[in-house]
Amino acid sequence: RMSGSVKNIVIGGGTGNIGKYLVSRLVKGGHNVSVVSRHAWSLNKARNTAETSDTVVRYRSQTVLPQNFISWKDIDKDGLPLDTDVVINLSGKSIGSPGPWVNSLKKSIEDSRINTTKQLVKAIEKSEAPPKLFISASAVGVYGLDSNKVYSESDDPVAKGKENFFTDLCKKWEESSKLPEDSQTRVVNPRFGVVLAHNTLPMRMLLPQAAFVGPSIVGSGKQPFPWIHMDDAVSALNLMMENEDVSGPVNFVAPQIVDNAQFTHALAAACGSSVPQFLTLPEFAVRLMYGTERADGILLDSPKAVPQKLLDLGFEFQHKDIDSAMKAMVEATEQCNAPESRVIKSFLAKRKKAS
């Protein structure tokens, strides 16, 4: 059995938001981690070089380094490293950066998820000693947008003909992770909600305003906001490795269902500010900033989802409610020494002094 032993783990997307936290947790836990990256050659230099590329300096400042970096070309050419126990794919271009919603961006978002998943599936199928587990990311966007329904893993993905770009993307993403029925490798698809951490791109965009004048409610504020704190997301991934009875989709969301307004008020409270009514971000502005399809598909509407499988497994959430998660995120910001956190920290310090 794999549970409790030192594992050899290969992670695609190990330099991304979730990947960096997961790598740190696994390396500190004594596991052998190889990260698949386009920057493998320069990142491997980080162990022996004090001064190197911006990519290395930035990555090294944010996480514990894995034992090895390998390139996607290496995966294609040589397959998985010998004795790989677990393969995890968290790869995917960010969908949340403001800017034109054009076909080239949509193709890049899709290819970065589906093509990397297919590469790892091919490597698993070619392996003479296949890994015991393949964790391939997905998102709660696979479900429909019925505001009267709360989705668990027993619910089917959105019905054919009712897809939008994001639901279709999630369905293709999960489909690309499938292995033959006689495969010895267990497959788990974590369906992530919004993963909350102080140094992710969305939070780096939100926190300065939240600390300075207060955060803005988006649209009506009534749209569901499926979420999970980074600490719980990483712990849940670890549980997927330890519990060999889990397979298929698993909702990676907190037990508390909140809407955008509740999230915004919790963020304001954690920052010691309030939600200014005059700064509400209207729906037309969201559509102008992000494009109508993207705004309507993920920012102005989302599914309500519950972590039924995690709850059934007895998983203990460190942050069950949004207030706890926001407080932990702001505290992490205050303790962070990264240059980009300095302005936010100064705003937070002034807020505390004023109160």
mmCIF file of N, CA and C in Angstrom, residues 75-203:
data_model
loop_
_atom_site.group_PDB
_atom_site.id
_atom_site.type_symbol
_atom_site.label_atom_id
_atom_site.label_comp_id
_atom_site.label_asym_id
_atom_site.label_seq_id
_atom_site.Cartn_x
_atom_site.Cartn_y
_atom_site.Cartn_z
ATOM 1 N N ILE A 75 9.168 14.564 -20.612
ATOM 2 C CA ILE A 75 8.039 13.654 -20.406
ATOM 3 C C ILE A 75 7.672 12.967 -21.725
ATOM 4 N N ASP A 76 7.632 13.750 -22.809
ATOM 5 C CA ASP A 76 7.305 13.179 -24.120
ATOM 6 C C ASP A 76 8.353 12.175 -24.578
ATOM 7 N N LYS A 77 9.610 12.524 -24.353
ATOM 8 C CA LYS A 77 10.712 11.692 -24.867
ATOM 9 C C LYS A 77 10.983 10.477 -23.993
ATOM 10 N N ASP A 78 11.064 10.691 -22.672
ATOM 11 C CA ASP A 78 11.527 9.637 -21.769
ATOM 12 C C ASP A 78 10.436 9.054 -20.877
ATOM 13 N N GLY A 79 9.262 9.660 -20.892
ATOM 14 C CA GLY A 79 8.198 9.181 -20.014
ATOM 15 C C GLY A 79 8.393 9.652 -18.579
ATOM 16 N N LEU A 80 7.701 8.994 -17.661
ATOM 17 C CA LEU A 80 7.788 9.358 -16.243
ATOM 18 C C LEU A 80 9.107 8.891 -15.634
ATOM 19 N N PRO A 81 9.603 9.613 -14.620
ATOM 20 C CA PRO A 81 10.790 9.120 -13.905
ATOM 21 C C PRO A 81 10.523 7.734 -13.315
ATOM 22 N N LEU A 82 11.600 6.969 -13.149
ATOM 23 C CA LEU A 82 11.500 5.613 -12.618
ATOM 24 C C LEU A 82 10.851 5.612 -11.237
ATOM 25 N N ASP A 83 9.991 4.641 -11.005
ATOM 26 C CA ASP A 83 9.353 4.438 -9.692
ATOM 27 C C ASP A 83 8.444 5.591 -9.271
ATOM 28 N N THR A 84 7.799 6.243 -10.233
ATOM 29 C CA THR A 84 6.832 7.295 -9.896
ATOM 30 C C THR A 84 5.605 6.666 -9.246
ATOM 31 N N ASP A 85 5.230 7.174 -8.071
ATOM 32 C CA ASP A 85 4.058 6.662 -7.351
ATOM 33 C C ASP A 85 2.796 7.460 -7.649
ATOM 34 N N VAL A 86 2.965 8.774 -7.788
ATOM 35 C CA VAL A 86 1.819 9.667 -7.951
ATOM 36 C C VAL A 86 2.137 10.689 -9.040
ATOM 37 N N VAL A 87 1.152 10.939 -9.910
ATOM 38 C CA VAL A 87 1.251 12.016 -10.897
ATOM 39 C C VAL A 87 0.110 12.992 -10.623
ATOM 40 N N ILE A 88 0.443 14.278 -10.572
ATOM 41 C CA ILE A 88 -0.553 15.313 -10.307
ATOM 42 C C ILE A 88 -0.457 16.366 -11.397
ATOM 43 N N ASN A 89 -1.589 16.727 -11.989
ATOM 44 C CA ASN A 89 -1.558 17.812 -12.973
ATOM 45 C C ASN A 89 -2.429 18.967 -12.520
ATOM 46 N N LEU A 90 -1.771 20.098 -12.276
ATOM 47 C CA LEU A 90 -2.442 21.327 -11.871
ATOM 48 C C LEU A 90 -2.223 22.423 -12.912
ATOM 49 N N SER A 91 -1.745 22.027 -14.091
ATOM 50 C CA SER A 91 -1.394 23.002 -15.125
ATOM 51 C C SER A 91 -2.629 23.721 -15.652
ATOM 52 N N GLY A 92 -2.441 24.977 -16.000
ATOM 53 C CA GLY A 92 -3.526 25.723 -16.614
ATOM 54 C C GLY A 92 -3.287 27.208 -16.563
ATOM 55 N N LYS A 93 -3.403 27.859 -17.696
ATOM 56 C CA LYS A 93 -3.249 29.313 -17.772
ATOM 57 C C LYS A 93 -4.373 29.982 -16.988
ATOM 58 N N SER A 94 -4.050 31.067 -16.299
ATOM 59 C CA SER A 94 -5.041 31.785 -15.509
ATOM 60 C C SER A 94 -6.192 32.273 -16.377
ATOM 61 N N ILE A 95 -7.413 32.156 -15.844
ATOM 62 C CA ILE A 95 -8.581 32.636 -16.588
ATOM 63 C C ILE A 95 -9.080 33.973 -16.047
ATOM 64 N N GLY A 96 -8.445 34.476 -14.972
ATOM 65 C CA GLY A 96 -9.010 35.616 -14.266
ATOM 66 C C GLY A 96 -8.369 36.960 -14.523
ATOM 67 N N SER A 97 -7.352 37.038 -15.380
ATOM 68 C CA SER A 97 -6.697 38.328 -15.606
ATOM 69 C C SER A 97 -7.557 39.213 -16.512
ATOM 70 N N PRO A 98 -7.773 40.486 -16.122
ATOM 71 C CA PRO A 98 -8.556 41.381 -16.985
ATOM 72 C C PRO A 98 -7.882 41.556 -18.340
ATOM 73 N N GLY A 99 -8.694 41.791 -19.355
ATOM 74 C CA GLY A 99 -8.148 41.991 -20.691
ATOM 75 C C GLY A 99 -9.089 41.456 -21.738
ATOM 76 N N PRO A 100 -8.766 41.646 -23.005
ATOM 77 C CA PRO A 100 -9.648 41.211 -24.087
ATOM 78 C C PRO A 100 -9.880 39.692 -24.051
ATOM 79 N N TRP A 101 -11.131 39.315 -24.207
ATOM 80 C CA TRP A 101 -11.509 37.898 -24.210
ATOM 81 C C TRP A 101 -11.535 37.446 -25.668
ATOM 82 N N VAL A 102 -10.373 37.084 -26.172
ATOM 83 C CA VAL A 102 -10.219 36.778 -27.591
ATOM 84 C C VAL A 102 -9.983 35.283 -27.784
ATOM 85 N N ASN A 103 -10.160 34.809 -29.018
ATOM 86 C CA ASN A 103 -10.060 33.375 -29.312
ATOM 87 C C ASN A 103 -8.683 32.808 -28.994
ATOM 88 N N SER A 104 -7.639 33.603 -29.215
ATOM 89 C CA SER A 104 -6.285 33.108 -28.932
ATOM 90 C C SER A 104 -6.102 32.844 -27.440
ATOM 91 N N LEU A 105 -6.675 33.700 -26.594
ATOM 92 C CA LEU A 105 -6.591 33.487 -25.148
ATOM 93 C C LEU A 105 -7.399 32.259 -24.754
ATOM 94 N N LYS A 106 -8.597 32.113 -25.309
ATOM 95 C CA LYS A 106 -9.437 30.957 -25.006
ATOM 96 C C LYS A 106 -8.741 29.661 -25.402
ATOM 97 N N LYS A 107 -8.078 29.674 -26.566
ATOM 98 C CA LYS A 107 -7.352 28.477 -27.011
ATOM 99 C C LYS A 107 -6.185 28.170 -26.074
ATOM 100 N N SER A 108 -5.484 29.203 -25.628
ATOM 101 C CA SER A 108 -4.364 29.010 -24.713
ATOM 102 C C SER A 108 -4.838 28.452 -23.372
ATOM 103 N N ILE A 109 -5.967 28.951 -22.874
ATOM 104 C CA ILE A 109 -6.538 28.455 -21.619
ATOM 105 C C ILE A 109 -6.892 26.976 -21.752
ATOM 106 N N GLU A 110 -7.498 26.611 -22.866
ATOM 107 C CA GLU A 110 -7.891 25.214 -23.078
ATOM 108 C C GLU A 110 -6.676 24.316 -23.295
ATOM 109 N N ASP A 111 -5.777 24.716 -24.179
ATOM 110 C CA ASP A 111 -4.606 23.879 -24.489
ATOM 111 C C ASP A 111 -3.726 23.647 -23.270
ATOM 112 N N SER A 112 -3.559 24.677 -22.435
ATOM 113 C CA SER A 112 -2.676 24.559 -21.270
ATOM 114 C C SER A 112 -3.200 23.524 -20.274
ATOM 115 N N ARG A 113 -4.487 23.249 -20.307
ATOM 116 C CA ARG A 113 -5.071 22.245 -19.422
ATOM 117 C C ARG A 113 -5.149 20.873 -20.093
ATOM 118 N N ILE A 114 -5.722 20.846 -21.285
ATOM 119 C CA ILE A 114 -6.040 19.562 -21.903
ATOM 120 C C ILE A 114 -4.800 18.899 -22.498
ATOM 121 N N ASN A 115 -3.951 19.679 -23.158
ATOM 122 C CA ASN A 115 -2.760 19.075 -23.772
ATOM 123 C C ASN A 115 -1.787 18.524 -22.735
ATOM 124 N N THR A 116 -1.606 19.236 -21.620
ATOM 125 C CA THR A 116 -0.707 18.729 -20.576
ATOM 126 C C THR A 116 -1.282 17.468 -19.927
ATOM 127 N N THR A 117 -2.599 17.459 -19.754
ATOM 128 C CA THR A 117 -3.238 16.260 -19.187
ATOM 129 C C THR A 117 -3.032 15.067 -20.113
ATOM 130 N N LYS A 118 -3.225 15.279 -21.410
ATOM 131 C CA LYS A 118 -3.040 14.191 -22.378
ATOM 132 C C LYS A 118 -1.591 13.705 -22.399
ATOM 133 N N GLN A 119 -0.641 14.642 -22.247
ATOM 134 C CA GLN A 119 0.764 14.240 -22.205
ATOM 135 C C GLN A 119 1.037 13.303 -21.030
ATOM 136 N N LEU A 120 0.492 13.655 -19.875
ATOM 137 C CA LEU A 120 0.726 12.826 -18.685
ATOM 138 C C LEU A 120 -0.018 11.497 -18.775
ATOM 139 N N VAL A 121 -1.210 11.500 -19.347
ATOM 140 C CA VAL A 121 -1.945 10.241 -19.556
ATOM 141 C C VAL A 121 -1.147 9.308 -20.469
ATOM 142 N N LYS A 122 -0.590 9.868 -21.525
ATOM 143 C CA LYS A 122 0.225 9.071 -22.449
ATOM 144 C C LYS A 122 1.443 8.489 -21.732
ATOM 145 N N ALA A 123 2.073 9.302 -20.881
ATOM 146 C CA ALA A 123 3.252 8.832 -20.136
ATOM 147 C C ALA A 123 2.864 7.727 -19.158
ATOM 148 N N ILE A 124 1.712 7.846 -18.525
ATOM 149 C CA ILE A 124 1.243 6.808 -17.594
ATOM 150 C C ILE A 124 0.985 5.511 -18.342
ATOM 151 N N GLU A 125 0.333 5.622 -19.490
ATOM 152 C CA GLU A 125 0.000 4.424 -20.276
ATOM 153 C C GLU A 125 1.254 3.711 -20.780
ATOM 154 N N LYS A 126 2.328 4.465 -21.052
ATOM 155 C CA LYS A 126 3.568 3.874 -21.557
ATOM 156 C C LYS A 126 4.449 3.316 -20.448
ATOM 157 N N SER A 127 4.152 3.664 -19.200
ATOM 158 C CA SER A 127 5.023 3.279 -18.094
ATOM 159 C C SER A 127 4.971 1.776 -17.831
ATOM 160 N N GLU A 128 6.138 1.179 -17.641
ATOM 161 C CA GLU A 128 6.201 -0.255 -17.333
ATOM 162 C C GLU A 128 5.737 -0.527 -15.908
ATOM 163 N N ALA A 129 5.918 0.447 -15.038
ATOM 164 C CA ALA A 129 5.419 0.341 -13.659
ATOM 165 C C ALA A 129 4.567 1.570 -13.400
ATOM 166 N N PRO A 130 3.297 1.551 -13.810
ATOM 167 C CA PRO A 130 2.451 2.746 -13.745
ATOM 168 C C PRO A 130 2.287 3.260 -12.318
ATOM 169 N N PRO A 131 2.118 4.561 -12.168
ATOM 170 C CA PRO A 131 1.868 5.125 -10.836
ATOM 171 C C PRO A 131 0.547 4.600 -10.269
ATOM 172 N N LYS A 132 0.448 4.611 -8.971
ATOM 173 C CA LYS A 132 -0.782 4.150 -8.317
ATOM 174 C C LYS A 132 -1.905 5.167 -8.435
ATOM 175 N N LEU A 133 -1.531 6.446 -8.626
ATOM 176 C CA LEU A 133 -2.531 7.507 -8.568
ATOM 177 C C LEU A 133 -2.232 8.611 -9.572
ATOM 178 N N PHE A 134 -3.294 9.073 -10.244
ATOM 179 C CA PHE A 134 -3.215 10.242 -11.112
ATOM 180 C C PHE A 134 -4.273 11.235 -10.645
ATOM 181 N N ILE A 135 -3.820 12.394 -10.133
ATOM 182 C CA ILE A 135 -4.726 13.473 -9.721
ATOM 183 C C ILE A 135 -4.711 14.515 -10.825
ATOM 184 N N SER A 136 -5.855 14.712 -11.458
ATOM 185 C CA SER A 136 -5.944 15.651 -12.571
ATOM 186 C C SER A 136 -7.008 16.703 -12.258
ATOM 187 N N ALA A 137 -6.590 17.949 -12.173
ATOM 188 C CA ALA A 137 -7.459 19.025 -11.709
ATOM 189 C C ALA A 137 -8.632 19.261 -12.643
ATOM 190 N N SER A 138 -9.694 19.776 -12.053
ATOM 191 C CA SER A 138 -10.861 20.257 -12.776
ATOM 192 C C SER A 138 -11.429 21.415 -11.946
ATOM 193 N N ALA A 139 -12.676 21.776 -12.184
ATOM 194 C CA ALA A 139 -13.275 22.893 -11.446
ATOM 195 C C ALA A 139 -14.776 22.683 -11.296
ATOM 196 N N VAL A 140 -15.356 23.375 -10.316
ATOM 197 C CA VAL A 140 -16.803 23.254 -10.104
ATOM 198 C C VAL A 140 -17.587 23.859 -11.259
ATOM 199 N N GLY A 141 -16.908 24.547 -12.162
ATOM 200 C CA GLY A 141 -17.547 25.072 -13.362
ATOM 201 C C GLY A 141 -18.128 24.000 -14.255
ATOM 202 N N VAL A 142 -17.838 22.732 -13.948
ATOM 203 C CA VAL A 142 -18.394 21.624 -14.733
ATOM 204 C C VAL A 142 -19.898 21.488 -14.515
ATOM 205 N N TYR A 143 -20.397 22.038 -13.401
ATOM 206 C CA TYR A 143 -21.825 21.936 -13.091
ATOM 207 C C TYR A 143 -22.614 23.047 -13.787
ATOM 208 N N GLY A 144 -23.936 22.912 -13.741
ATOM 209 C CA GLY A 144 -24.808 23.938 -14.304
ATOM 210 C C GLY A 144 -24.902 25.143 -13.383
ATOM 211 N N LEU A 145 -25.729 26.095 -13.783
ATOM 212 C CA LEU A 145 -25.865 27.344 -13.037
ATOM 213 C C LEU A 145 -27.285 27.516 -12.506
ATOM 214 N N ASP A 146 -27.883 26.408 -12.087
ATOM 215 C CA ASP A 146 -29.220 26.443 -11.508
ATOM 216 C C ASP A 146 -29.129 26.999 -10.085
ATOM 217 N N SER A 147 -29.651 28.203 -9.880
ATOM 218 C CA SER A 147 -29.516 28.869 -8.580
ATOM 219 C C SER A 147 -30.300 28.168 -7.477
ATOM 220 N N ASN A 148 -31.217 27.296 -7.846
ATOM 221 C CA ASN A 148 -32.023 26.580 -6.855
ATOM 222 C C ASN A 148 -31.417 25.237 -6.455
ATOM 223 N N LYS A 149 -30.275 24.903 -7.045
ATOM 224 C CA LYS A 149 -29.679 23.583 -6.815
ATOM 225 C C LYS A 149 -28.310 23.704 -6.157
ATOM 226 N N VAL A 150 -28.031 22.769 -5.250
ATOM 227 C CA VAL A 150 -26.706 22.653 -4.650
ATOM 228 C C VAL A 150 -26.071 21.377 -5.179
ATOM 229 N N TYR A 151 -24.910 21.504 -5.814
ATOM 230 C CA TYR A 151 -24.304 20.386 -6.546
ATOM 231 C C TYR A 151 -23.306 19.621 -5.679
ATOM 232 N N SER A 152 -23.448 18.301 -5.680
ATOM 233 C CA SER A 152 -22.457 17.405 -5.073
ATOM 234 C C SER A 152 -21.879 16.533 -6.185
ATOM 235 N N GLU A 153 -20.939 15.688 -5.813
ATOM 236 C CA GLU A 153 -20.259 14.850 -6.805
ATOM 237 C C GLU A 153 -21.203 13.846 -7.470
ATOM 238 N N SER A 154 -22.325 13.580 -6.861
ATOM 239 C CA SER A 154 -23.289 12.635 -7.456
ATOM 240 C C SER A 154 -24.092 13.270 -8.582
ATOM 241 N N ASP A 155 -23.998 14.588 -8.730
ATOM 242 C CA ASP A 155 -24.709 15.275 -9.813
ATOM 243 C C ASP A 155 -23.894 15.231 -11.093
ATOM 244 N N ASP A 156 -24.595 15.066 -12.208
ATOM 245 C CA ASP A 156 -23.929 15.042 -13.505
ATOM 246 C C ASP A 156 -23.444 16.431 -13.887
ATOM 247 N N PRO A 157 -22.417 16.493 -14.740
ATOM 248 C CA PRO A 157 -22.020 17.786 -15.310
ATOM 249 C C PRO A 157 -23.194 18.386 -16.083
ATOM 250 N N VAL A 158 -23.045 19.649 -16.443
ATOM 251 C CA VAL A 158 -24.116 20.369 -17.133
ATOM 252 C C VAL A 158 -24.557 19.592 -18.373
ATOM 253 N N ALA A 159 -25.865 19.613 -18.627
ATOM 254 C CA ALA A 159 -26.429 18.847 -19.744
ATOM 255 C C ALA A 159 -25.943 19.383 -21.086
ATOM 256 N N LYS A 160 -25.867 18.483 -22.055
ATOM 257 C CA LYS A 160 -25.449 18.872 -23.394
ATOM 258 C C LYS A 160 -26.429 19.895 -23.955
ATOM 259 N N GLY A 161 -25.886 20.897 -24.601
ATOM 260 C CA GLY A 161 -26.719 21.957 -25.154
ATOM 261 C C GLY A 161 -26.845 23.148 -24.227
ATOM 262 N N LYS A 162 -26.454 22.969 -22.955
ATOM 263 C CA LYS A 162 -26.526 24.072 -21.982
ATOM 264 C C LYS A 162 -25.135 24.537 -21.559
ATOM 265 N N GLU A 163 -24.094 24.047 -22.246
ATOM 266 C CA GLU A 163 -22.734 24.404 -21.871
ATOM 267 C C GLU A 163 -22.416 25.853 -22.243
ATOM 268 N N ASN A 164 -21.503 26.433 -21.496
ATOM 269 C CA ASN A 164 -20.821 27.639 -21.939
ATOM 270 C C ASN A 164 -19.346 27.267 -22.114
ATOM 271 N N PHE A 165 -18.512 28.226 -22.411
ATOM 272 C CA PHE A 165 -17.099 27.905 -22.637
ATOM 273 C C PHE A 165 -16.484 27.182 -21.442
ATOM 274 N N PHE A 166 -16.844 27.611 -20.233
ATOM 275 C CA PHE A 166 -16.183 27.096 -19.035
ATOM 276 C C PHE A 166 -16.691 25.704 -18.645
ATOM 277 N N THR A 167 -17.989 25.480 -18.774
ATOM 278 C CA THR A 167 -18.500 24.143 -18.484
ATOM 279 C C THR A 167 -17.961 23.146 -19.509
ATOM 280 N N ASP A 168 -17.906 23.564 -20.763
ATOM 281 C CA ASP A 168 -17.377 22.699 -21.814
ATOM 282 C C ASP A 168 -15.897 22.412 -21.589
ATOM 283 N N LEU A 169 -15.153 23.443 -21.157
ATOM 284 C CA LEU A 169 -13.733 23.273 -20.853
ATOM 285 C C LEU A 169 -13.536 22.228 -19.754
ATOM 286 N N CYS A 170 -14.313 22.332 -18.680
ATOM 287 C CA CYS A 170 -14.168 21.397 -17.559
ATOM 288 C C CYS A 170 -14.509 19.970 -17.980
ATOM 289 N N LYS A 171 -15.531 19.819 -18.803
ATOM 290 C CA LYS A 171 -15.902 18.480 -19.275
ATOM 291 C C LYS A 171 -14.791 17.871 -20.134
ATOM 292 N N LYS A 172 -14.228 18.670 -21.039
ATOM 293 C CA LYS A 172 -13.111 18.190 -21.874
ATOM 294 C C LYS A 172 -11.893 17.879 -21.009
ATOM 295 N N TRP A 173 -11.666 18.700 -20.000
ATOM 296 C CA TRP A 173 -10.520 18.555 -19.096
ATOM 297 C C TRP A 173 -10.595 17.207 -18.381
ATOM 298 N N GLU A 174 -11.746 16.910 -17.829
ATOM 299 C CA GLU A 174 -11.914 15.632 -17.126
ATOM 300 C C GLU A 174 -11.867 14.455 -18.094
ATOM 301 N N GLU A 175 -12.464 14.638 -19.258
ATOM 302 C CA GLU A 175 -12.452 13.566 -20.260
ATOM 303 C C GLU A 175 -11.029 13.216 -20.671
ATOM 304 N N SER A 176 -10.171 14.229 -20.784
ATOM 305 C CA SER A 176 -8.788 14.001 -21.220
ATOM 306 C C SER A 176 -7.964 13.259 -20.180
ATOM 307 N N SER A 177 -8.447 13.184 -18.932
ATOM 308 C CA SER A 177 -7.693 12.509 -17.860
ATOM 309 C C SER A 177 -8.025 11.024 -17.740
ATOM 310 N N LYS A 178 -8.985 10.565 -18.535
ATOM 311 C CA LYS A 178 -9.422 9.175 -18.409
ATOM 312 C C LYS A 178 -8.358 8.198 -18.895
ATOM 313 N N LEU A 179 -8.230 7.097 -18.162
ATOM 314 C CA LEU A 179 -7.318 6.016 -18.524
ATOM 315 C C LEU A 179 -8.143 4.792 -18.920
ATOM 316 N N PRO A 180 -7.539 3.833 -19.611
ATOM 317 C CA PRO A 180 -8.276 2.617 -19.971
ATOM 318 C C PRO A 180 -8.862 1.931 -18.741
ATOM 319 N N GLU A 181 -9.974 1.228 -18.926
ATOM 320 C CA GLU A 181 -10.675 0.597 -17.808
ATOM 321 C C GLU A 181 -9.804 -0.400 -17.052
ATOM 322 N N ASP A 182 -8.866 -1.025 -17.751
ATOM 323 C CA ASP A 182 -8.005 -2.024 -17.094
ATOM 324 C C ASP A 182 -6.737 -1.396 -16.497
ATOM 325 N N SER A 183 -6.671 -0.063 -16.460
ATOM 326 C CA SER A 183 -5.494 0.611 -15.910
ATOM 327 C C SER A 183 -5.353 0.319 -14.427
ATOM 328 N N GLN A 184 -4.112 0.221 -13.972
ATOM 329 C CA GLN A 184 -3.823 0.011 -12.554
ATOM 330 C C GLN A 184 -3.767 1.335 -11.777
ATOM 331 N N THR A 185 -3.946 2.432 -12.488
ATOM 332 C CA THR A 185 -3.803 3.762 -11.878
ATOM 333 C C THR A 185 -5.163 4.334 -11.497
ATOM 334 N N ARG A 186 -5.304 4.692 -10.244
ATOM 335 C CA ARG A 186 -6.518 5.342 -9.751
ATOM 336 C C ARG A 186 -6.521 6.802 -10.211
ATOM 337 N N VAL A 187 -7.688 7.299 -10.649
ATOM 338 C CA VAL A 187 -7.800 8.675 -11.128
ATOM 339 C C VAL A 187 -8.740 9.463 -10.226
ATOM 340 N N VAL A 188 -8.273 10.636 -9.784
ATOM 341 C CA VAL A 188 -9.084 11.555 -8.978
ATOM 342 C C VAL A 188 -9.116 12.906 -9.684
ATOM 343 N N ASN A 189 -10.312 13.496 -9.778
ATOM 344 C CA ASN A 189 -10.466 14.830 -10.378
ATOM 345 C C ASN A 189 -10.949 15.830 -9.330
ATOM 346 N N PRO A 190 -10.044 16.571 -8.694
ATOM 347 C CA PRO A 190 -10.484 17.623 -7.759
ATOM 348 C C PRO A 190 -11.186 18.730 -8.538
ATOM 349 N N ARG A 191 -12.427 18.996 -8.178
ATOM 350 C CA ARG A 191 -13.168 20.080 -8.809
ATOM 351 C C ARG A 191 -13.046 21.312 -7.908
ATOM 352 N N PHE A 192 -12.100 22.184 -8.259
ATOM 353 C CA PHE A 192 -11.758 23.313 -7.408
ATOM 354 C C PHE A 192 -12.785 24.437 -7.518
ATOM 355 N N GLY A 193 -13.096 25.043 -6.366
ATOM 356 C CA GLY A 193 -13.705 26.355 -6.357
ATOM 357 C C GLY A 193 -12.591 27.382 -6.399
ATOM 358 N N VAL A 194 -12.890 28.640 -6.068
ATOM 359 C CA VAL A 194 -11.855 29.673 -6.005
ATOM 360 C C VAL A 194 -10.944 29.355 -4.821
ATOM 361 N N VAL A 195 -9.654 29.204 -5.090
ATOM 362 C CA VAL A 195 -8.701 28.859 -4.038
ATOM 363 C C VAL A 195 -8.119 30.152 -3.467
ATOM 364 N N LEU A 196 -8.347 30.366 -2.184
ATOM 365 C CA LEU A 196 -7.988 31.631 -1.545
ATOM 366 C C LEU A 196 -6.623 31.559 -0.863
ATOM 367 N N ALA A 197 -5.722 32.434 -1.259
ATOM 368 C CA ALA A 197 -4.409 32.583 -0.619
ATOM 369 C C ALA A 197 -3.949 34.012 -0.857
ATOM 370 N N HIS A 198 -3.125 34.525 0.044
ATOM 371 C CA HIS A 198 -2.797 35.947 0.007
ATOM 372 C C HIS A 198 -1.978 36.361 -1.210
ATOM 373 N N ASN A 199 -1.200 35.422 -1.777
ATOM 374 C CA ASN A 199 -0.301 35.823 -2.859
ATOM 375 C C ASN A 199 -0.715 35.296 -4.226
ATOM 376 N N THR A 200 -1.983 34.904 -4.387
ATOM 377 C CA THR A 200 -2.471 34.563 -5.722
ATOM 378 C C THR A 200 -2.808 35.865 -6.453
ATOM 379 N N LEU A 201 -2.858 35.804 -7.776
ATOM 380 C CA LEU A 201 -3.101 37.007 -8.576
ATOM 381 C C LEU A 201 -4.414 37.707 -8.204
ATOM 382 N N PRO A 202 -5.541 36.984 -8.085
ATOM 383 C CA PRO A 202 -6.789 37.691 -7.734
ATOM 384 C C PRO A 202 -6.694 38.429 -6.395
ATOM 385 N N MET A 203 -6.048 37.792 -5.405
ATOM 386 C CA MET A 203 -5.951 38.436 -4.096
ATOM 387 C C MET A 203 -4.966 39.608 -4.113
#
